[in-house]
Short mmCIF file of C-alpha atoms and ligand atoms in Angstrom, two decimals:
data_model
loop_
_atom_site.label_atom_id
_atom_site.label_comp_id
_atom_site.label_asym_id
_atom_site.label_seq_id
_atom_site.Cartn_x
_atom_site.Cartn_y
_atom_site.Cartn_z
CA MET W 1 -34.24 -107.47 120.04
CA GLU W 2 -31.79 -104.60 120.62
CA LYS W 3 -28.39 -105.56 119.90
CA ARG W 4 -25.45 -105.96 122.25
CA ALA W 5 -22.01 -104.94 121.20
CA LEU W 6 -19.08 -106.75 121.48
CA PHE W 7 -16.79 -103.78 120.55
CA GLY W 8 -16.14 -102.40 124.14
CA SER W 9 -15.39 -105.48 125.54
CA ASP W 10 -12.01 -106.36 127.26
CA LEU W 11 -10.26 -109.88 126.76
CA THR W 12 -11.47 -110.38 130.55
CA GLU W 13 -15.34 -109.80 129.43
CA LEU W 14 -14.86 -111.78 126.36
CA THR W 15 -13.44 -114.61 128.15
CA ARG W 16 -16.36 -114.95 130.46
CA LEU W 17 -18.91 -114.63 127.86
CA MET W 18 -17.15 -117.58 125.74
CA GLY W 19 -17.36 -119.26 129.22
CA GLU W 20 -21.07 -118.75 129.37
CA LEU W 21 -21.68 -119.88 125.71
CA GLY W 22 -19.18 -123.10 126.64
CA GLN W 23 -16.59 -121.94 124.71
CA LYS W 24 -12.75 -122.50 125.07
CA PRO W 25 -10.84 -119.34 126.29
CA TYR W 26 -8.58 -118.80 123.04
CA ARG W 27 -12.06 -117.78 121.47
CA ALA W 28 -11.88 -114.46 123.15
CA ARG W 29 -8.76 -113.51 122.11
CA GLN W 30 -9.61 -114.26 118.60
CA ILE W 31 -12.59 -112.16 118.93
CA PHE W 32 -10.36 -109.34 120.86
CA GLU W 33 -8.02 -109.86 117.67
CA ALA W 34 -10.76 -109.44 114.85
CA ILE W 35 -12.63 -106.56 116.56
CA TYR W 36 -9.87 -104.13 117.58
CA ARG W 37 -6.69 -105.20 115.63
CA GLN W 38 -8.20 -106.43 112.27
CA ARG W 39 -11.19 -103.89 113.02
CA LEU W 40 -13.83 -106.21 111.28
CA THR W 41 -17.16 -105.00 111.43
CA SER W 42 -19.68 -107.93 111.32
CA LEU W 43 -19.50 -111.28 112.90
CA ASP W 44 -19.84 -112.96 109.23
CA ALA W 45 -16.25 -111.82 109.02
CA VAL W 46 -15.12 -113.30 111.94
CA THR W 47 -13.85 -116.42 109.84
CA PRO W 48 -11.49 -118.04 112.74
CA LEU W 49 -14.70 -118.34 114.61
CA PRO W 50 -16.37 -121.92 113.60
CA GLU W 51 -20.27 -120.76 112.22
CA SER W 52 -21.56 -122.58 114.92
CA LEU W 53 -20.02 -120.08 117.46
CA ARG W 54 -20.62 -117.21 115.16
CA GLY W 55 -24.36 -118.47 114.85
CA GLN W 56 -24.76 -118.80 118.54
CA LEU W 57 -23.47 -114.83 119.43
CA SER W 58 -26.07 -113.91 116.84
CA ILE W 59 -28.60 -115.71 118.15
CA ALA W 60 -28.03 -113.93 121.62
CA GLY W 61 -28.10 -110.84 120.26
CA TRP W 62 -24.24 -110.08 119.95
CA ASP W 63 -22.90 -107.88 116.82
CA VAL W 64 -19.69 -105.68 116.41
CA GLY W 65 -21.54 -102.76 117.32
CA LEU W 66 -19.38 -99.71 115.86
CA PRO W 67 -20.98 -96.23 115.75
CA VAL W 68 -22.18 -95.77 112.39
CA ILE W 69 -20.97 -92.61 110.41
CA ALA W 70 -24.49 -91.15 109.75
CA GLN W 71 -23.28 -87.65 107.94
CA THR W 72 -19.86 -86.35 106.80
CA ALA W 73 -18.75 -82.72 106.04
CA VAL W 74 -15.55 -82.19 104.10
CA SER W 75 -13.56 -78.98 104.64
CA ALA W 76 -11.66 -77.09 102.15
CA ASP W 77 -8.43 -78.33 104.03
CA GLY W 78 -8.83 -81.72 104.03
CA THR W 79 -10.85 -82.16 107.62
CA GLU W 80 -13.42 -84.39 107.98
CA ARG W 81 -16.39 -84.05 110.34
CA TYR W 82 -18.84 -86.88 111.12
CA LEU W 83 -21.69 -87.30 112.81
CA MET W 84 -21.62 -90.74 114.75
CA ARG W 85 -24.87 -92.56 115.48
CA MET W 86 -24.68 -94.79 118.57
CA ALA W 87 -27.28 -97.96 118.63
CA ASP W 88 -29.66 -95.74 120.75
CA GLY W 89 -29.98 -92.99 118.31
CA GLU W 90 -27.79 -90.40 120.13
CA THR W 91 -25.27 -88.84 118.00
CA VAL W 92 -21.50 -87.20 118.85
CA GLU W 93 -19.06 -85.80 116.42
CA THR W 94 -15.80 -86.87 115.62
CA VAL W 95 -13.10 -85.09 113.54
CA TRP W 96 -10.57 -86.22 111.29
CA MET W 97 -7.67 -83.77 110.40
CA PRO W 98 -5.34 -85.46 107.80
CA ASP W 99 -1.42 -84.84 108.03
CA GLY W 100 -1.86 -84.26 111.18
CA ASP W 101 0.00 -81.65 112.31
CA GLY W 102 -0.77 -79.16 113.29
CA GLY W 103 -4.14 -78.48 114.31
CA GLU W 104 -2.82 -80.19 117.42
CA ARG W 105 0.54 -79.18 117.36
CA GLY W 106 1.55 -78.66 120.88
CA ASP W 107 -0.87 -81.36 122.44
CA GLY W 108 1.51 -84.08 121.80
CA SER W 109 0.48 -85.35 118.58
CA GLU W 110 3.99 -84.58 117.18
CA ALA W 111 4.72 -87.31 119.67
CA ALA W 112 7.70 -89.39 118.67
CA ASP W 113 8.23 -87.76 115.13
CA GLU W 114 9.21 -84.36 115.88
CA GLU W 115 10.27 -82.87 112.40
CA ALA W 116 12.35 -80.02 111.95
CA GLY W 117 10.68 -77.13 110.03
CA GLU W 118 7.41 -78.56 111.10
CA VAL W 119 6.82 -76.60 114.39
CA GLU W 120 5.05 -73.18 114.00
CA THR W 121 7.55 -70.50 115.71
CA ALA W 122 6.87 -67.08 114.65
CA VAL W 123 3.13 -65.57 114.23
CA GLU W 124 2.54 -63.29 110.98
CA VAL W 125 0.60 -60.48 111.87
CA VAL W 126 -1.45 -58.79 109.43
CA SER W 127 -4.66 -56.81 109.51
CA GLY W 128 -8.02 -57.07 107.87
CA VAL W 129 -10.03 -60.04 107.86
CA LYS W 130 -9.26 -62.32 110.58
CA SER W 131 -10.89 -65.53 110.10
CA SER W 132 -9.91 -65.78 106.39
CA PHE W 133 -6.45 -64.70 107.89
CA TRP W 134 -6.53 -67.91 109.80
CA GLU W 135 -7.96 -70.06 107.08
CA ARG W 136 -5.51 -68.74 104.41
CA ARG W 137 -2.93 -69.97 106.61
CA ALA W 138 -4.57 -73.64 107.34
CA ASN W 139 -5.14 -74.29 103.41
CA GLY W 140 -1.85 -73.18 102.42
CA ARG W 141 -0.01 -75.50 105.28
CA ALA W 142 -2.49 -78.77 104.54
CA ARG W 143 -1.39 -78.75 100.73
CA SER W 144 2.05 -77.90 100.70
CA ASP W 145 2.49 -80.85 103.60
CA PHE W 146 0.81 -83.50 101.28
CA GLY W 147 3.24 -84.05 98.61
CA THR W 148 6.24 -84.94 100.81
CA LEU W 149 4.01 -87.13 103.12
CA ALA W 150 2.60 -89.60 100.11
CA GLU W 151 6.29 -89.84 99.11
CA LYS W 152 7.15 -91.22 102.12
CA GLY W 153 4.47 -93.69 101.94
CA PHE W 154 2.71 -93.64 104.95
CA ARG W 155 -0.08 -91.09 106.13
CA ARG W 156 -0.48 -89.30 109.01
CA ALA W 157 -3.69 -87.75 110.27
CA THR W 158 -5.17 -86.75 113.81
CA ILE W 159 -8.47 -87.97 115.06
CA CYS W 160 -10.51 -85.68 117.61
CA ILE W 161 -12.96 -88.39 119.56
CA SER W 162 -16.12 -87.36 121.53
CA SER W 163 -16.40 -88.67 125.20
CA GLN W 164 -19.95 -87.83 126.09
CA VAL W 165 -23.14 -86.94 124.37
CA GLY W 166 -23.34 -82.80 125.30
CA CYS W 167 -20.83 -81.63 128.24
CA ALA W 168 -22.07 -80.64 131.68
CA VAL W 169 -19.45 -78.11 132.07
CA ASN W 170 -20.99 -74.91 130.85
CA CYS W 171 -17.63 -72.99 129.44
CA GLN W 172 -19.39 -69.67 128.54
CA PHE W 173 -17.18 -69.95 124.82
CA CYS W 174 -17.99 -73.49 123.98
CA LEU W 175 -21.07 -74.36 121.73
CA THR W 176 -21.16 -78.03 122.91
CA ALA W 177 -21.73 -76.47 126.49
CA LYS W 178 -25.12 -75.22 124.91
CA LEU W 179 -26.43 -79.06 124.49
CA GLY W 180 -26.19 -79.35 128.12
CA ILE W 181 -25.39 -83.45 129.05
CA ARG W 182 -26.99 -85.76 127.27
CA ARG W 183 -25.22 -89.04 128.56
CA ASN W 184 -21.92 -90.75 128.95
CA LEU W 185 -20.56 -92.71 125.94
CA THR W 186 -19.47 -96.18 126.97
CA ALA W 187 -15.88 -97.43 125.99
CA GLY W 188 -17.06 -99.27 123.37
CA GLU W 189 -18.60 -95.99 121.78
CA ILE W 190 -15.56 -93.83 122.20
CA ALA W 191 -12.97 -96.22 120.92
CA GLY W 192 -15.57 -97.06 118.20
CA GLN W 193 -15.00 -93.34 116.79
CA VAL W 194 -11.77 -94.36 116.42
CA ALA W 195 -12.28 -97.74 114.37
CA SER W 196 -14.84 -96.40 112.44
CA VAL W 197 -12.84 -93.40 111.26
CA LEU W 198 -9.78 -95.75 110.60
CA ASN W 199 -11.95 -97.82 108.77
CA ARG W 200 -13.17 -95.19 106.42
CA HIS W 201 -9.44 -94.15 105.86
CA GLY W 202 -8.26 -97.76 105.29
CA ILE W 203 -5.63 -96.70 108.01
CA GLN W 204 -2.69 -99.36 108.45
CA ILE W 205 -1.86 -99.41 112.22
CA GLY W 206 1.93 -99.85 112.53
CA LYS W 207 2.54 -97.92 109.13
CA ASP W 208 0.30 -94.88 109.04
CA ARG W 209 1.02 -92.28 111.94
CA ILE W 210 -2.09 -91.76 113.68
CA ASN W 211 -2.38 -89.35 116.46
CA LEU W 212 -5.82 -89.29 118.78
CA VAL W 213 -6.63 -86.36 121.20
CA PHE W 214 -9.41 -86.59 123.17
CA MET W 215 -11.20 -83.14 122.54
CA GLY W 216 -14.42 -83.42 120.79
CA MET W 217 -17.70 -83.33 122.84
CA GLY W 218 -18.05 -83.79 126.33
CA GLU W 219 -15.32 -83.61 129.69
CA PRO W 220 -13.39 -87.19 129.49
CA PHE W 221 -12.64 -86.62 133.29
CA LEU W 222 -16.49 -86.95 134.14
CA ASN W 223 -16.70 -90.21 132.21
CA TYR W 224 -13.33 -91.66 133.78
CA SER W 225 -13.32 -95.13 133.94
CA GLU W 226 -15.19 -95.62 130.63
CA PHE W 227 -12.61 -93.24 128.79
CA MET W 228 -9.84 -95.08 130.43
CA LYS W 229 -11.13 -98.34 129.56
CA ALA W 230 -11.49 -96.81 125.77
CA VAL W 231 -7.72 -96.28 125.82
CA ARG W 232 -6.63 -99.42 127.49
CA LEU W 233 -8.64 -100.89 124.15
CA LEU W 234 -7.17 -98.63 121.63
CA VAL W 235 -3.77 -99.16 123.02
CA GLU W 236 -3.91 -103.07 123.47
CA GLY W 237 -6.13 -103.90 121.16
CA VAL W 238 -6.57 -101.63 118.26
CA GLY W 239 -2.47 -101.02 118.46
CA VAL W 240 -2.32 -97.21 118.85
CA PRO W 241 0.57 -95.94 121.20
CA GLU W 242 -0.54 -94.28 124.11
CA SER W 243 2.30 -91.72 123.07
CA ARG W 244 0.28 -90.78 120.20
CA MET W 245 -2.66 -89.96 122.27
CA THR W 246 -3.66 -86.32 124.33
CA VAL W 247 -6.72 -86.02 126.43
CA SER W 248 -7.78 -82.64 127.81
CA THR W 249 -9.72 -81.62 130.43
CA SER W 250 -11.49 -78.79 131.70
CA GLY W 251 -9.81 -79.22 134.92
CA VAL W 252 -11.82 -81.86 136.95
CA LEU W 253 -9.43 -82.47 139.91
CA PRO W 254 -10.38 -85.84 140.99
CA GLY W 255 -9.98 -86.81 137.50
CA ILE W 256 -6.19 -85.35 137.22
CA GLU W 257 -5.27 -87.01 140.53
CA ALA W 258 -6.67 -90.50 139.51
CA PHE W 259 -4.75 -90.09 135.82
CA ALA W 260 -1.65 -89.16 137.42
CA ARG W 261 -1.55 -93.01 138.97
CA GLU W 262 -2.50 -94.91 135.93
CA PRO W 263 0.10 -96.77 134.49
CA LEU W 264 -1.05 -96.83 131.08
CA ARG W 265 -2.08 -93.16 129.74
CA PRO W 266 -2.07 -90.74 127.22
CA LYS W 267 -0.45 -87.35 127.39
CA LEU W 268 -2.59 -84.75 129.46
CA ALA W 269 -3.87 -81.22 128.26
CA LEU W 270 -5.13 -78.82 130.77
CA SER W 271 -7.52 -76.23 129.33
CA LEU W 272 -6.14 -73.17 131.46
CA ASN W 273 -7.82 -70.49 129.22
CA ALA W 274 -7.24 -67.81 131.78
CA SER W 275 -4.94 -66.38 134.11
CA ASN W 276 -6.36 -65.98 137.38
CA ASP W 277 -9.68 -67.44 139.23
CA ARG W 278 -11.49 -64.63 138.57
CA VAL W 279 -11.23 -64.27 134.75
CA ARG W 280 -11.34 -68.19 134.58
CA ALA W 281 -14.55 -68.21 137.07
CA GLU W 282 -16.50 -66.14 134.20
CA ILE W 283 -15.66 -67.99 131.42
CA MET W 284 -15.34 -71.19 132.97
CA PRO W 285 -17.67 -71.66 135.90
CA ILE W 286 -15.83 -74.98 136.96
CA THR W 287 -13.50 -72.78 138.45
CA ASN W 288 -15.31 -72.10 141.52
CA LYS W 289 -14.83 -75.80 142.29
CA TRP W 290 -11.26 -76.02 141.81
CA LYS W 291 -8.86 -73.40 141.77
CA ILE W 292 -6.25 -73.19 138.97
CA ALA W 293 -3.56 -73.62 142.00
CA GLN W 294 -4.98 -76.97 142.85
CA LEU W 295 -4.99 -77.92 139.21
CA LEU W 296 -1.55 -77.13 138.73
CA GLU W 297 -0.56 -78.79 142.17
CA ALA W 298 -2.17 -81.93 140.84
CA VAL W 299 -0.41 -81.58 137.62
CA ARG W 300 2.94 -81.69 139.04
CA GLU W 301 2.20 -84.66 140.79
CA ILE W 302 1.98 -86.81 137.22
CA PRO W 303 5.43 -88.96 136.95
CA LEU W 304 6.02 -87.41 133.29
CA ARG W 305 7.70 -89.95 130.59
CA ALA W 306 10.81 -88.93 128.94
CA ARG W 307 10.26 -86.12 126.43
CA GLU W 308 6.90 -85.53 127.74
CA TRP W 309 5.22 -82.53 128.28
CA VAL W 310 1.91 -81.06 129.63
CA THR W 311 0.07 -78.93 126.95
CA PHE W 312 -1.85 -75.86 128.43
CA GLU W 313 -4.69 -75.07 126.02
CA TYR W 314 -5.37 -71.22 126.15
CA VAL W 315 -8.38 -69.93 124.08
CA LEU W 316 -7.85 -66.22 123.43
CA LEU W 317 -11.17 -64.14 123.83
CA GLY W 318 -10.72 -60.89 122.52
CA GLY W 319 -10.10 -58.14 125.42
CA VAL W 320 -11.19 -60.93 128.10
CA ASN W 321 -7.79 -62.66 128.68
CA ASP W 322 -5.41 -61.82 125.59
CA GLN W 323 -3.76 -58.55 127.02
CA PRO W 324 0.22 -58.44 128.19
CA GLU W 325 -0.89 -58.65 131.88
CA HIS W 326 -2.69 -61.99 131.68
CA ALA W 327 0.76 -63.41 129.70
CA ARG W 328 2.62 -62.58 132.57
CA GLU W 329 0.64 -63.88 135.05
CA VAL W 330 0.69 -66.84 132.59
CA LEU W 331 4.43 -67.14 133.18
CA ARG W 332 4.03 -66.80 136.73
CA LEU W 333 1.49 -69.82 136.79
CA LEU W 334 3.51 -71.94 134.91
CA ALA W 335 7.05 -71.64 136.32
CA GLY W 336 8.52 -74.90 137.25
CA VAL W 337 5.92 -76.82 135.14
CA ARG W 338 7.38 -78.95 132.29
CA ALA W 339 4.83 -77.22 129.99
CA LYS W 340 3.92 -75.95 126.44
CA VAL W 341 1.36 -73.50 125.60
CA ASN W 342 -1.05 -74.15 122.95
CA LEU W 343 -2.80 -70.86 121.98
CA ILE W 344 -6.52 -71.24 120.48
CA VAL W 345 -8.21 -68.67 118.94
CA TRP W 346 -11.56 -68.59 119.63
CA ASN W 347 -13.77 -69.96 116.96
CA PRO W 348 -17.31 -68.28 116.82
CA GLY W 349 -20.07 -69.87 117.47
CA PRO W 350 -23.98 -68.91 117.15
CA GLY W 351 -25.11 -67.26 120.27
CA ILE W 352 -22.05 -67.04 122.18
CA ASP W 353 -21.18 -63.13 122.95
CA TYR W 354 -17.13 -63.02 122.43
CA ARG W 355 -14.98 -61.86 119.92
CA GLN W 356 -11.77 -63.19 118.37
CA PRO W 357 -8.73 -61.54 119.66
CA GLU W 358 -6.63 -59.08 117.52
CA PRO W 359 -4.01 -60.91 115.12
CA GLU W 360 -1.20 -58.41 117.08
CA ASP W 361 -2.07 -59.46 119.99
CA VAL W 362 -2.16 -62.97 119.52
CA GLY W 363 1.41 -62.38 118.55
CA ILE W 364 2.32 -60.36 121.31
CA PHE W 365 0.72 -62.82 123.49
CA GLN W 366 2.97 -65.87 121.96
CA LYS W 367 6.21 -63.78 121.88
CA MET W 368 6.02 -63.03 125.57
CA LEU W 369 5.26 -66.58 126.59
CA ILE W 370 8.30 -67.35 124.33
CA GLU W 371 10.69 -65.33 125.70
CA GLY W 372 9.33 -66.18 129.02
CA GLY W 373 10.88 -69.67 128.70
CA VAL W 374 7.62 -71.69 127.21
CA ALA W 375 7.32 -73.29 124.13
CA THR W 376 4.10 -71.51 122.84
CA TYR W 377 2.14 -72.67 119.73
CA ILE W 378 -0.39 -71.25 118.00
CA ARG W 379 -3.39 -73.91 117.22
CA ARG W 380 -4.10 -73.70 113.76
CA PRO W 381 -7.96 -73.56 113.10
CA ARG W 382 -9.17 -77.18 111.15
CA GLY W 383 -12.21 -77.08 109.24
CA ARG W 384 -13.60 -74.30 110.19
CA ASP W 385 -15.73 -73.66 107.26
CA ILE W 386 -17.39 -77.09 108.38
CA TYR W 387 -17.78 -75.84 112.04
CA ALA W 388 -15.54 -78.91 112.89
CA ALA W 389 -13.18 -76.51 114.75
CA CYS W 390 -12.38 -76.78 118.42
CA GLY W 391 -15.83 -75.60 120.72
CA GLN W 392 -17.73 -75.78 117.35
CA LEU W 393 -19.37 -79.31 117.60
CA LYS W 394 -21.92 -79.77 117.54
CA ARG W 395 -23.64 -77.47 115.26
CA THR W 396 -26.50 -79.90 114.19
CA VAL W 397 -28.25 -80.05 117.30
CA ALA W 398 -27.51 -76.02 117.47
CA GLU W 399 -29.44 -75.64 114.61
CA GLU W 400 -32.14 -77.93 115.42
CA SER W 401 -32.68 -75.90 118.73
CA GLY W 402 -33.19 -72.62 116.57
CA LEU W 403 -29.90 -71.36 116.67
CA VAL W 404 -28.20 -70.36 113.10
CA ALA W 405 -25.11 -71.09 112.51
CA ILE W 406 -22.54 -68.29 111.06
CA ASN W 407 -19.41 -69.77 109.42
CA GLY W 408 -15.88 -68.50 110.30
N1 SAH V 1 -13.69 -80.76 127.42
C1 SAH V 1 -12.39 -80.77 127.20
C2 SAH V 1 -12.11 -81.11 126.33
C3 SAH V 1 -12.54 -80.55 124.67
S1 SAH V 1 -12.93 -79.09 124.48
C4 SAH V 1 -12.18 -79.62 127.73
O1 SAH V 1 -12.55 -78.34 127.83
O2 SAH V 1 -10.67 -79.19 127.75
C5 SAH V 1 -11.32 -79.03 123.93
C6 SAH V 1 -10.74 -77.45 123.91
O3 SAH V 1 -11.46 -76.68 122.78
C7 SAH V 1 -10.80 -77.15 125.21
O4 SAH V 1 -9.28 -76.32 125.18
C8 SAH V 1 -11.59 -75.76 124.67
O5 SAH V 1 -11.21 -74.71 125.71
C9 SAH V 1 -11.38 -75.54 123.38
N2 SAH V 1 -12.68 -74.70 122.94
C10 SAH V 1 -13.80 -74.92 123.12
N3 SAH V 1 -14.72 -73.68 122.72
C11 SAH V 1 -13.69 -73.38 121.85
C12 SAH V 1 -13.93 -72.30 121.06
N4 SAH V 1 -15.15 -71.74 120.52
N5 SAH V 1 -12.85 -71.72 120.22
C13 SAH V 1 -12.00 -72.19 120.43
N6 SAH V 1 -11.80 -73.13 121.38
C14 SAH V 1 -12.59 -73.65 122.08
FE1 SF4 V 2 -17.46 -78.98 127.95
FE2 SF4 V 2 -14.86 -78.45 127.13
FE3 SF4 V 2 -16.69 -77.31 126.06
FE4 SF4 V 2 -16.16 -76.86 128.51
S1 SF4 V 2 -14.77 -76.56 126.60
S2 SF4 V 2 -18.02 -76.92 127.62
S3 SF4 V 2 -15.32 -78.52 129.18
S4 SF4 V 2 -16.54 -79.64 125.98
#
């Protein structure tokens, strides 16, 4: 018999289930606490429940049902990439980035603890082999952070979560796009990635500082209701504050409009990636459906909380969108939006025909935006050596389908 996962059920659903089994409603609360707050992974461990009830659930086919970490790759910078296996055998990737910074600096992962000296400001301009330059920066940073954070007695990390198996959006620079869409993940499978990774690292919510970014495989706003249900389970169950979560969308207009009305929601990042519709349509065909102006209008409607900014991600593709005229256009677009920009140096992938920007151009682009009044960060690549960086998920399937991976 195929097992049914309790993980993913909200309190209402658990209460209904208890009713069906002739149990009192407070049993639902006990299960909710056990699987989300305590993150217990098997029914046997849920000792507040009488053995008879555990037996009843088990006979009916219920289990906690977290996704399983089937493979792990560890990067020189401490980043870990997991292949997560779901009950039906489908897999997605989840990424753990210790010392949280940074990789997502500017996405809001710094949330409630903006610490002086940690924000990247100027860009160093060097010539030579670009990828090793970006990686040296990353390695130096991860190491030097470690001592001070350990002394503080808590840990910091960012977890990057997938929302779909593959992706339907077909951005031309992204490896996940090559997979096409296989299926949506359920709320339990989305939140379950977080619980499995927290368990692996023995994280104590409330003490350790964990940021969540919905920036893995898939387009969260094309799986809107399961994604939002996962957010609620993570906030109300697992205990991660929504101010420590950021969701990135490629620009699904109805999703942004619904998101603006949510009483409880993460922060928003929009993958702008181009300064006008013509270039954007070339690299992101979804632009043919919804134009930049429509997206920005919807973003302006989001009631922002105190100290909340909308992040605009901008993948720099050499010679395509990384020139001064593009920076000027970005400034015009973002006028009047409480925006920060996250520049991402494009990460190469097999079979994708772009080139990385020149480091000089990256520096000029950032400088122009900052001088134009927009807080602009360069997202350092995390785990590029293990193919865990943005847009590099998922290598495993790419390899299976005959595409050979080239690192860095
Ligand atoms: N589907 C969502 C979230 C996942 S992608 C979205 O597109 O927003 C997360 C970020 O990685 C996006 O900003 C995307 O533009 C960027 N990205 C995709 N492929 C990349 C690559 N090869 N190098 C660098 N960034 C990439
Ligand atoms: Fe999908 Fe995001 Fe990749 Fe575009 S960048 S194909 S939306 S995962």
